[in-house]
Coordinates of C-alpha atoms in Angstrom, one line a residue:
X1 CA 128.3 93.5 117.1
X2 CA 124.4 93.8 117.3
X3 CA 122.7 94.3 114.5
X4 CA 119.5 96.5 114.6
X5 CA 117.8 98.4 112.1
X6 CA 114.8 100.4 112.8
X7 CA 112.2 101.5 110.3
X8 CA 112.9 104.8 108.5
X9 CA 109.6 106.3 110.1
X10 CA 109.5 109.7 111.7
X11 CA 105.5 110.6 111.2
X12 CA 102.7 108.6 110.1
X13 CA 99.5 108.9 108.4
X14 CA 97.2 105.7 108.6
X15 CA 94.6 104.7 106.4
X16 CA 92.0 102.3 106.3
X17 CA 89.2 100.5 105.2
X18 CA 86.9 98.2 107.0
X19 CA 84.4 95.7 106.0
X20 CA 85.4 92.1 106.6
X21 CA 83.6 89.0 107.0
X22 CA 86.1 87.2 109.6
X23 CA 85.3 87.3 113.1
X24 CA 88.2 89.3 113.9
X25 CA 91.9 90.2 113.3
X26 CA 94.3 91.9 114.3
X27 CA 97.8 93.2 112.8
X28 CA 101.0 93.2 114.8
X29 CA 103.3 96.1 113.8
X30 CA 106.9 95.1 114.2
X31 CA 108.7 98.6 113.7
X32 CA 111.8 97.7 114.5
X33 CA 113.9 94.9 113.2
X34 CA 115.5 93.0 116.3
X35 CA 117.9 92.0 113.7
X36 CA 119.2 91.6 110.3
X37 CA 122.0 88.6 110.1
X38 CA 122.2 85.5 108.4
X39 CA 120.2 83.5 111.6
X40 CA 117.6 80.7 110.7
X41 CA 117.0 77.9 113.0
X42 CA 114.5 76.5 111.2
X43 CA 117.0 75.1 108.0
X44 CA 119.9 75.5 109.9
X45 CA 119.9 74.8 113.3
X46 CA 122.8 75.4 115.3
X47 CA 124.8 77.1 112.3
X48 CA 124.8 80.2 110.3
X49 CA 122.2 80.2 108.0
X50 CA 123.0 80.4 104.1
X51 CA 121.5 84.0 103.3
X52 CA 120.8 87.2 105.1
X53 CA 117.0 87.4 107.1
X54 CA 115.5 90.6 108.3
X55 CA 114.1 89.6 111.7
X56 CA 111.5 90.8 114.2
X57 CA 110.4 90.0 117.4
X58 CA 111.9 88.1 120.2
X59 CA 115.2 89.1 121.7
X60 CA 116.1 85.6 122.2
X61 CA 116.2 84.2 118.9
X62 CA 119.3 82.7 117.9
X63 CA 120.6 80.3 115.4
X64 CA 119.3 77.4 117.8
X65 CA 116.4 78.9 119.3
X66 CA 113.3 77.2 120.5
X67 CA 110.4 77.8 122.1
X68 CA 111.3 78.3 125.6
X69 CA 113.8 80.8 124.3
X70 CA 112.1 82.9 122.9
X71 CA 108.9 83.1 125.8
X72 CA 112.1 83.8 128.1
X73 CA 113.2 86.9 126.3
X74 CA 112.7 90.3 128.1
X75 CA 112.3 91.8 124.7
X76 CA 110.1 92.0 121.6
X77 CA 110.6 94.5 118.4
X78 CA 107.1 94.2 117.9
X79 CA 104.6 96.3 119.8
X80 CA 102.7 94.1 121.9
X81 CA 105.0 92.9 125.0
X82 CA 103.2 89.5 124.8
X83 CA 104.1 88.4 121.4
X84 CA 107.8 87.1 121.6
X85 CA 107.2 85.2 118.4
X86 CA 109.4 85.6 115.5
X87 CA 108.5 86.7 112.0
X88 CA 111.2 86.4 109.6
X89 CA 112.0 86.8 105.9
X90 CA 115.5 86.9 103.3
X91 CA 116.1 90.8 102.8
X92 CA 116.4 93.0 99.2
X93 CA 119.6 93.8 97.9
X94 CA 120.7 96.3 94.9
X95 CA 123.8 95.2 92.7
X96 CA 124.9 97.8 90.6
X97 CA 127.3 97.7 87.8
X98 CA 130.3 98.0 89.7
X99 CA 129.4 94.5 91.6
X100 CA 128.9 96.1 94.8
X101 CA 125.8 94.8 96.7
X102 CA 123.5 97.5 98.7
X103 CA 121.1 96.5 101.2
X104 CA 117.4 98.4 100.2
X105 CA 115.9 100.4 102.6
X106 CA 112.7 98.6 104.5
X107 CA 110.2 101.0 105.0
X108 CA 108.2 100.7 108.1
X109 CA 109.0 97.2 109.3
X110 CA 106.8 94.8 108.6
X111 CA 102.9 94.0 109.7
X112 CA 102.4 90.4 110.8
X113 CA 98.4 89.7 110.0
X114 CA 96.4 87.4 112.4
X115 CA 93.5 86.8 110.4
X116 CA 91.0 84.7 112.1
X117 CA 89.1 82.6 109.4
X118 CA 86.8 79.8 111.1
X119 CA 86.1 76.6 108.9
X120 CA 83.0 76.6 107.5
X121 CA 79.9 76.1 109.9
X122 CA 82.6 77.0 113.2
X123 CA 82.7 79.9 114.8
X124 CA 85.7 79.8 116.5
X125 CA 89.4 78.0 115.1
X126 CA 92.8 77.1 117.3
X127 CA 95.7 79.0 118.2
X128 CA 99.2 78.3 117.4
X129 CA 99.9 75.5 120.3
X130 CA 103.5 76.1 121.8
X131 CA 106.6 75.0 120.0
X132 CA 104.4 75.5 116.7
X133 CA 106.9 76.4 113.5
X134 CA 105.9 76.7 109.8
X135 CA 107.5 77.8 106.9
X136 CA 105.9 79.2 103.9
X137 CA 106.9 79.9 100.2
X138 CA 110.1 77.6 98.7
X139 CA 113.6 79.3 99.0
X140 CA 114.6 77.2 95.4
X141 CA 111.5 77.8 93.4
X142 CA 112.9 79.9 90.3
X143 CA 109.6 79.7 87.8
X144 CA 106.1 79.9 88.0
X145 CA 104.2 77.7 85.4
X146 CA 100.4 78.8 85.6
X147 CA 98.6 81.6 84.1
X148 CA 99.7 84.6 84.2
X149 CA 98.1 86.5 85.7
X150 CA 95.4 84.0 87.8
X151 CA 92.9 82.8 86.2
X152 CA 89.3 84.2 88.3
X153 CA 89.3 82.3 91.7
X154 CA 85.7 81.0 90.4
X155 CA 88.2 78.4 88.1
X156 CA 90.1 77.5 91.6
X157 CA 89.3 73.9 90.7
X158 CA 91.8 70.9 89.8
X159 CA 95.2 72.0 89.4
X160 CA 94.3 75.1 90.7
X161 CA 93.2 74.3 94.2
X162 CA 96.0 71.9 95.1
X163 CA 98.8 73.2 96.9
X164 CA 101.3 73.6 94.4
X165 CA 99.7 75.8 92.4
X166 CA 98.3 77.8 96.2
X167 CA 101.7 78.0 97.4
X168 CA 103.0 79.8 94.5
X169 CA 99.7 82.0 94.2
X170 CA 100.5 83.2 97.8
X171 CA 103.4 85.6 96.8
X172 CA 102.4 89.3 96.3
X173 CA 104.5 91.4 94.4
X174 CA 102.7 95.3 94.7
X175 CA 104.1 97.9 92.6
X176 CA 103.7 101.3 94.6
X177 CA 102.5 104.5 93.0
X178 CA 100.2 106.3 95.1
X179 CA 99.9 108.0 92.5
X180 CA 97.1 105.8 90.8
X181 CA 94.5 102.7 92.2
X182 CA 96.4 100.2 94.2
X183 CA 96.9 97.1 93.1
X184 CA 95.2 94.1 94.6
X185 CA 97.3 92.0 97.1
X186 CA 98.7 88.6 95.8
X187 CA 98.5 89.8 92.1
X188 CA 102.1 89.6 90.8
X189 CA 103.5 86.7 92.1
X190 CA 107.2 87.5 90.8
X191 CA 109.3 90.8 91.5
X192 CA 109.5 93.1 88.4
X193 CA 112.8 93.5 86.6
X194 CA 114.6 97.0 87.2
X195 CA 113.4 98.7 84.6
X196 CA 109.9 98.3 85.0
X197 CA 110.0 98.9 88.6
X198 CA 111.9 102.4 87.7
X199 CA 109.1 103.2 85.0
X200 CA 106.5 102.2 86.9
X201 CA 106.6 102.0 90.7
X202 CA 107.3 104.9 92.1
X203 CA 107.0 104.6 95.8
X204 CA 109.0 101.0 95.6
X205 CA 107.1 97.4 96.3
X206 CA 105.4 95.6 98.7
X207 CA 106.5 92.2 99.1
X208 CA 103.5 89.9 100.1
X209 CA 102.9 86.4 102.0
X210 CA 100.2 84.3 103.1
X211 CA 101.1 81.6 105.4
X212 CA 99.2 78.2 105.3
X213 CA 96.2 78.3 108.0
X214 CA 95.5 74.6 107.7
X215 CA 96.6 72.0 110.7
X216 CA 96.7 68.5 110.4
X217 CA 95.7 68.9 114.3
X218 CA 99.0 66.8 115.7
X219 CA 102.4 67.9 114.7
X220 CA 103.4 71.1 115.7
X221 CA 106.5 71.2 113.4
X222 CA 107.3 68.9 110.8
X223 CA 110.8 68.1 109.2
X224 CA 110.6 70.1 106.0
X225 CA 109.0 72.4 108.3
X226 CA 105.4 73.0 105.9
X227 CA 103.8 69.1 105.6
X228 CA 101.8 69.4 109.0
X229 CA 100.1 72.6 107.3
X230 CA 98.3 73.2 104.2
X231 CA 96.5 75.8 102.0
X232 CA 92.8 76.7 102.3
X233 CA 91.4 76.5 98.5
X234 CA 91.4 80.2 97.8
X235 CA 94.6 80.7 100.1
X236 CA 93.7 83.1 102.0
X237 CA 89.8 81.9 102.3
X238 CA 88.0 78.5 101.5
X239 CA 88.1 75.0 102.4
X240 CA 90.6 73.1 104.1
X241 CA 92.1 70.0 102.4
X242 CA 91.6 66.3 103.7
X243 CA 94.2 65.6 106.4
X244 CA 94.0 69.1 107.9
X245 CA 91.1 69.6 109.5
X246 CA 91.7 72.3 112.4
X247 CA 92.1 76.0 111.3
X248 CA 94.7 78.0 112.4
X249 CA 95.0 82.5 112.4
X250 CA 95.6 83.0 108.8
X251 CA 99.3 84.7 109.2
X252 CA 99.8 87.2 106.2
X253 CA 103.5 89.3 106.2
X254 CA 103.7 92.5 104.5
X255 CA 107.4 94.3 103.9
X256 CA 108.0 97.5 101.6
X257 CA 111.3 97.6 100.3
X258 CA 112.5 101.2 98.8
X259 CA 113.2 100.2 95.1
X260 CA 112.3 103.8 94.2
X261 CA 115.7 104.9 95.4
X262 CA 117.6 103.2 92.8
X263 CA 115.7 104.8 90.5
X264 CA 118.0 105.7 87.6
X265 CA 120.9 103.9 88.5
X266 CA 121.9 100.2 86.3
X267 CA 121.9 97.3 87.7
X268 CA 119.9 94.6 89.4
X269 CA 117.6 93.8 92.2
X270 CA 118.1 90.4 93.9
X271 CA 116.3 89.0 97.1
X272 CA 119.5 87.7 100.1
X273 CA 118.9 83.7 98.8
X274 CA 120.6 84.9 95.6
X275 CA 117.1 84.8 93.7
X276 CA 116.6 87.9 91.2
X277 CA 112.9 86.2 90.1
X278 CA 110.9 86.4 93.2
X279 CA 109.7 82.8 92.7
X280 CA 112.0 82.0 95.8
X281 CA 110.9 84.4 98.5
X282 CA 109.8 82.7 101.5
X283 CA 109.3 83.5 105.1
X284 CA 109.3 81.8 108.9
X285 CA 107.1 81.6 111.4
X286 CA 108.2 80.6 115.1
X287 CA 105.2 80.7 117.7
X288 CA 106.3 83.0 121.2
X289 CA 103.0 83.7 122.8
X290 CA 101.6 81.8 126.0
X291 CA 99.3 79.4 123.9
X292 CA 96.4 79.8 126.8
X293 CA 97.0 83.7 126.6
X294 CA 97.0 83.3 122.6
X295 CA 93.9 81.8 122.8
X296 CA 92.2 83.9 124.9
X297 CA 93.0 86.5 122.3
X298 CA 91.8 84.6 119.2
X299 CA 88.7 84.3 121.5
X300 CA 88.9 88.0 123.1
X301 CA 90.4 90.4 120.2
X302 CA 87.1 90.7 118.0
X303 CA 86.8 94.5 117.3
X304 CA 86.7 94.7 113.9
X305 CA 89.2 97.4 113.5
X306 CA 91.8 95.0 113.5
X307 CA 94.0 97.7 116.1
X308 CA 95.9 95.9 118.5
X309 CA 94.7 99.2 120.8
X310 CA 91.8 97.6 120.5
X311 CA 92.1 94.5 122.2
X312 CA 91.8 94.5 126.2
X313 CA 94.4 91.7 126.0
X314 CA 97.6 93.1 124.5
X315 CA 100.0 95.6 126.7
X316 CA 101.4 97.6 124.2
X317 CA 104.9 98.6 124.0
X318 CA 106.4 102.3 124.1
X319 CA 108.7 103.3 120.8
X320 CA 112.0 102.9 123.3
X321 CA 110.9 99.7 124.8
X322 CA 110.4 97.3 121.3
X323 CA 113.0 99.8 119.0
X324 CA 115.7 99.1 121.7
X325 CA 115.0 94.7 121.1
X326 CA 118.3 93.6 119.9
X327 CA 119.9 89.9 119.1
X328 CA 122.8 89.3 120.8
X329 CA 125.0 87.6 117.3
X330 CA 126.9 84.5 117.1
X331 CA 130.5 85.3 117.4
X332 CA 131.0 84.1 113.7
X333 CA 128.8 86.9 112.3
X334 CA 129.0 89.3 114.6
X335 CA 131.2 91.7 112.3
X336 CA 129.5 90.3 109.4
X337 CA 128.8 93.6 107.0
X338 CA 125.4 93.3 105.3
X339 CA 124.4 97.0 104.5
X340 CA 126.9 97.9 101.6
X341 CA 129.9 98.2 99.6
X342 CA 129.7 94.3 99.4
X343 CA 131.2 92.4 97.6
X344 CA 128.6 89.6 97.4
X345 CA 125.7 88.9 99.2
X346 CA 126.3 87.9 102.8
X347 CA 126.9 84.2 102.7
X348 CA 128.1 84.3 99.2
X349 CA 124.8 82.2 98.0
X350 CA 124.3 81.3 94.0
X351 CA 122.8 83.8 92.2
X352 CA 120.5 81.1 90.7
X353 CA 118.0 83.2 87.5
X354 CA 116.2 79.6 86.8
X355 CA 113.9 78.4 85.5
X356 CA 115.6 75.4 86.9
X357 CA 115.1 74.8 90.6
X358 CA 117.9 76.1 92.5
X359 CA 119.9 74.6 95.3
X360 CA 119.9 76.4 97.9
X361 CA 119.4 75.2 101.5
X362 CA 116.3 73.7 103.0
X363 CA 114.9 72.5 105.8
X364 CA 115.8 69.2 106.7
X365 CA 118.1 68.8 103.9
X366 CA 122.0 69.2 103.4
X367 CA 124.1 72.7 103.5
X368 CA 125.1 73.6 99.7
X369 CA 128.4 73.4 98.5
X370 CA 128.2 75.6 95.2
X371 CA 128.0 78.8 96.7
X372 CA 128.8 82.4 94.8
X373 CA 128.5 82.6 90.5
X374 CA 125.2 82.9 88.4
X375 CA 123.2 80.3 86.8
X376 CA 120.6 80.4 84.4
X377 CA 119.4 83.8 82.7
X378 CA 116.2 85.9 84.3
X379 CA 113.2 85.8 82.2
X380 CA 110.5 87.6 83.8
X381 CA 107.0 87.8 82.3
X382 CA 104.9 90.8 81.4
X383 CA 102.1 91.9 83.6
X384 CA 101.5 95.3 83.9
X385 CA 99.9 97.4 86.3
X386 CA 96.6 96.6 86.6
X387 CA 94.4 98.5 89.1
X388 CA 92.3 96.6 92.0
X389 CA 88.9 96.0 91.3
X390 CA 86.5 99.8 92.7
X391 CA 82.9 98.6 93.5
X392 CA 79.5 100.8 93.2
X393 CA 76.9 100.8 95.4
X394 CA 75.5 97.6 93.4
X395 CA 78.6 95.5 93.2
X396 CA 79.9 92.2 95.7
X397 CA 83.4 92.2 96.0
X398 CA 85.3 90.2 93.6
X399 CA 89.6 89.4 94.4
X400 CA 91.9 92.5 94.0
X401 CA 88.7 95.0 94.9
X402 CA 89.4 98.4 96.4
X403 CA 86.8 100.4 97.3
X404 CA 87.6 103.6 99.6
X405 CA 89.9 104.8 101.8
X406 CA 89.9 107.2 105.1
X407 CA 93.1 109.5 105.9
X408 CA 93.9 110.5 109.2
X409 CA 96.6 112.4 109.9
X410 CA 98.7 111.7 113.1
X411 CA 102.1 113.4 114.3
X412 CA 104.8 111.1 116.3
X413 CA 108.2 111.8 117.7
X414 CA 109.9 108.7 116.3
X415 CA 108.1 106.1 115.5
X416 CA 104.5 105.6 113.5
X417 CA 102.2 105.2 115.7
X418 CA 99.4 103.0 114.0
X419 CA 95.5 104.8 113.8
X420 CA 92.7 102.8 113.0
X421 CA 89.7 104.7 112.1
X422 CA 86.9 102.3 114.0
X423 CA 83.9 101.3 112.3
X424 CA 80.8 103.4 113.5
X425 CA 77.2 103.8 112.5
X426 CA 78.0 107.5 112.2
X427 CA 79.3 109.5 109.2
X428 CA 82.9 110.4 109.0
X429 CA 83.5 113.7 110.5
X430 CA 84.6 116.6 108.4
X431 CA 88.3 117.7 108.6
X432 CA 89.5 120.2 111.0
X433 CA 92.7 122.5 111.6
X434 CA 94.2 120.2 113.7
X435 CA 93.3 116.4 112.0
X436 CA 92.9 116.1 108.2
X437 CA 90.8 113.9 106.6
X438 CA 90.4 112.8 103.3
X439 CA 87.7 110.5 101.6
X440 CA 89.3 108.9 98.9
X441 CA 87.4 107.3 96.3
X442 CA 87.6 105.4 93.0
X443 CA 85.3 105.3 89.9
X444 CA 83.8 101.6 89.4
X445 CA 85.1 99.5 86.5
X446 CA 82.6 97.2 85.8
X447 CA 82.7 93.6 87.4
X448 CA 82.3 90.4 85.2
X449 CA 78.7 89.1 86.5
X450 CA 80.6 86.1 87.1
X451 CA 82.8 87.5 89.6
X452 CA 81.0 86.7 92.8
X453 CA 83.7 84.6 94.4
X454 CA 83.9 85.7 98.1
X455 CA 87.4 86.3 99.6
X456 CA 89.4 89.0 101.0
X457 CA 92.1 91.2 100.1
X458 CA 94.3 93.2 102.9
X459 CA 97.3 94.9 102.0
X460 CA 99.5 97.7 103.5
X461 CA 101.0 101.2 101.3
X462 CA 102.8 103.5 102.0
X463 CA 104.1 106.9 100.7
X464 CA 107.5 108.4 102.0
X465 CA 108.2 112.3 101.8
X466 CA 111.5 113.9 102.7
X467 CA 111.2 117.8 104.2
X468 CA 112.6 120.2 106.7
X469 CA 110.6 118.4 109.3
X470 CA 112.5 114.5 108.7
X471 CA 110.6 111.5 106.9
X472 CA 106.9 111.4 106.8
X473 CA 104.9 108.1 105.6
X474 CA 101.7 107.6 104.7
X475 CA 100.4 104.1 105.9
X476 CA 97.7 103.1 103.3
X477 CA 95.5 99.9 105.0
X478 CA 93.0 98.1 103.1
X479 CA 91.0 95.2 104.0
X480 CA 88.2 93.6 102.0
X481 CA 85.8 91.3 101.5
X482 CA 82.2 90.8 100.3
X483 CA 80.6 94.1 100.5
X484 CA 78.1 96.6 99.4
X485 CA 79.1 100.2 99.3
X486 CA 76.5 103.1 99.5
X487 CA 78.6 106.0 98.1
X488 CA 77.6 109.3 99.2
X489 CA 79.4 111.3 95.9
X490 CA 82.0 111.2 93.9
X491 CA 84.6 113.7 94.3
X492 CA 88.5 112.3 94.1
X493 CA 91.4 114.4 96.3
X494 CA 93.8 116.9 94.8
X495 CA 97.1 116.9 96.1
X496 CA 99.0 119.9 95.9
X497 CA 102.1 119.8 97.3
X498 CA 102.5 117.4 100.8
X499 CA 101.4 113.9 101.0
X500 CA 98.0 112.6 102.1
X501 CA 97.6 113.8 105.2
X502 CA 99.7 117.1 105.5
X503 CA 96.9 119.2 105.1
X504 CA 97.1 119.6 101.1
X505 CA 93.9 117.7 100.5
X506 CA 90.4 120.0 101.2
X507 CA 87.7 117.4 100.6
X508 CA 85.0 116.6 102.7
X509 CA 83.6 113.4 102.6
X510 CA 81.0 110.6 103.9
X511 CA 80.8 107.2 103.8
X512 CA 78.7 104.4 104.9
X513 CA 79.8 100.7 104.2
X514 CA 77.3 98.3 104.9
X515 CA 78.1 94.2 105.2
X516 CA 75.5 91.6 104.9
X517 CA 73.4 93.5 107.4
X518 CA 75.9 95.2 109.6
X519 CA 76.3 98.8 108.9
X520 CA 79.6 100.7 109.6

């Protein structure tokens, strides 16, 4: 049996904000999942893996795939043909009170962020070389014993800028509700118990990874699969540690899984490596691309859009081609069921609450053999919502800052086709008939005048409607860094019926973002 689920996108509406101080990025939609199947070659090579993985990309992955397999596939879910890497991650299930386990919807896919952060004083960094594997987060990890929430990146000093502490600190937890600000990316770094996410995030979570972007220059795996790589001090920005010299694209996952829909109904949400905290999630990284073609990109792919339209480079993929990208299972899963009306969890791993570390499996270390029961009780902690950081004209970004956000409305048969809005040195153009376009803004809090730590915060929403006409989602984009906002007015949108993007919003709006010279 193949196993392919596609993303529950029919239209689109894209969003986005630009003002970065990287040289470039890019982000890779994966639409489609190639597969969803308990497959990891990474901790278990040649056998079934412990726990269920969503999967995206190459065709060829398999439960002993390498490099050369996947470059030899004649398939990718993602969109651009060239990229037969694969991006995967444990899935979301819902248990309810009857013991029967549902597998949560995953809204759009997931986007795979290439962020291209040179050390400091370069102006250029390496791409993945071929046969280059990383994992990143820590599958047993059940507690999380720092401040809560992070202290201000400004005291990222001792225990705070070693990696233990930045590989905890690199899980994002987003509750949804378009409704108010957004949160800032990476702020939760555990997933909400069931009753707050019912009571408070309405269009379901965004689960959030940063992968390490610091190479010790040699190994291109290592045995535990994460000691050739390390943590830049601020995670996603700053200085790499002694030992790891060479920089790497700064890989950053995004996935939405639809919470919301459980709204109302008991029971409990647990990620597919039995963990119910979020401490545990983790995610896999297995380099495809030609490394002289990947390189050319890093090099090439500088618009600052970050659209992979963008880039001369990529040959993007039609909605049939990377939708129809499907793994060919082992026969000993091939009938596996992992949607619903299950019994357990696929693979039957401990439901382990903590704050003990659990024992699940690991790279390089032994299968367990105390699978299925509970252990340990969940205690999450309290952080509420908390809204990103809005700047005025006279404010530098700070972590967690949102700022503005354009709407543009787009129509596709199928799948979302992503819509960058480009930075230009022209106004935005007012809405017409045919393309609506919204201005969003957000009054200012005010900013400690310590807060000057530079950094950057992307992150991904989005906002599904059901109608007459199928499933609409709005795709909300933001990406960040140190900036200075001229802000043209004031006036906020008012929805009346649709989402953003159907044509309920009226405003008209300009902006002009200007960056340390450069004006958008």
């Amino acid at each position: 049996m193949r196993v392919s689920n596609t993303a529950l996108v029919l239209k689109a509406t894209f969003l986005t904000v630009l003002t970065v101080q990287v040289d470039a990025f890019w982000r890779m939609p994966c639409r489609s999942r190639s597969g969803i199947a308990r497959i990891d070659p990474l901790v278990t090579n040649g056998s079934i893996a412990e726990h269920v993985h969503a999967i995206h990309g190459s065709g060829s992955f398999g439960i002993s795939a390498g490099y050369e397999e996947l470059i030899a596939s004649d398939c990718t879910s993602c969109e651009v043909s060239q990229d037969k890497s694969v991006y995967w991650h444990p899935a979301l299930y819902f248990r309810g009170d009857d013991g029967e386990y549902t597998l949560v919807d995953q809204v759009g896919g997931m986007l795979a962020y290439y962020l291209l952060y040179p050390n400091a004083g370069n102006t250029s960094l390496s791409a993945f070389p071929a046969g280059f594997e990383m994992i990143a987060g820590d599958t047993n990890q059940r507690n999380f014993t720092y401040p809560v929430p992070d202290v201000e990146k400004s005291l990222w000093f001792g225990e705070y800028a070693e990696q233990p502490f930045l590989r905890q600190a690199a899980l994002g937890f987003n509750c949804l509700n378009y409704a108010k600000t957004p949160e800032g990316s990476l702020y939760r770094h555990f997933l909400p118990d069931k009753a707050y996410l019912d009571a408070n995030c309405a269009d379901g979570v965004r689960f959030e990874l940063m992968f390490p972007s610091c190479w010790n220059g040699k190994d291109r795996t290592s045995k535990d699969k994460k000691s050739h790589v390390a943590y830049p001090s601020q995670v996603m920005t700053g200085d790499c540690p002694s030992g790891f010299p060479e920089r790497l694209p700064s890989l950053f996952y995004e996935t939405i899984w639809a919470t919301n829909a459980f709204k109302g109904k008991s029971g409990q949400f647990i990620i597919s490596n039995g963990d119910p905290t979020g401490y545990g999630y983790h995610g896999d990284f297995m380099m495809g691309w030609d490394e002289a073609f990947l390189q050319s990109a890093v090099n090439t792919c500088t618009n600052l859009s970050g659209k992979i339209e963008d880039c001369p480079l990529f040959d993007i993929q039609s909605v049939s081609d990377f939708s129809s990208c499907e793994l060919d299972l082992p026969k000993a899963i091939a009938n596996e069921e992992v949607l619903s009306a299950l019994p357990a969890i696929p693979g039957n791993p401990m439901i382990a609450n903590g704050p003990g570390y659990a024992a699940g499996a690991t790279a390089g270390g032994a299968m367990p053999t105390n699978n299925g029961g509970t252990t340990g009780t969940v205690v999450a902690p309290t952080l509420s919502y908390t809204p990103g950081v809005s700047l005025a004209s006279t404010e530098t970004y700070v972590p967690g800052g949102i700022f503005a956000a354009k709407v543009s409305s787009t129509s596709e048969a199928g799948f979302a086709a992503l819509e960058v809005a480009d930075p230009t040195p022209t106004p935005t153009p007012s809405p017409s008939p045919a393309q609506a376009t919204t201005l969003l803004t957000t009054s200012a809090p005010s900013v400690p005048a310590t807060a000057t730590e530079d950094g950057v915060v992307f992150s991904t929403e989005y906002r599904t409607h059901s109608g007459a006409g199928g499933v609409t989602v709005d795709a909300l984009v933001w990406v960040l860094d140190l900036v200075t906002v001229t802000d043209e007015g004031t006036a906020l949108p008012t929805q009346t019926g649709g989402v953003y993007g159907n044509g309920a919003e009226k405003k008209k709006r300009h902006l002009h973002v200007h960056r340390r010279g450069g004006h958008f």
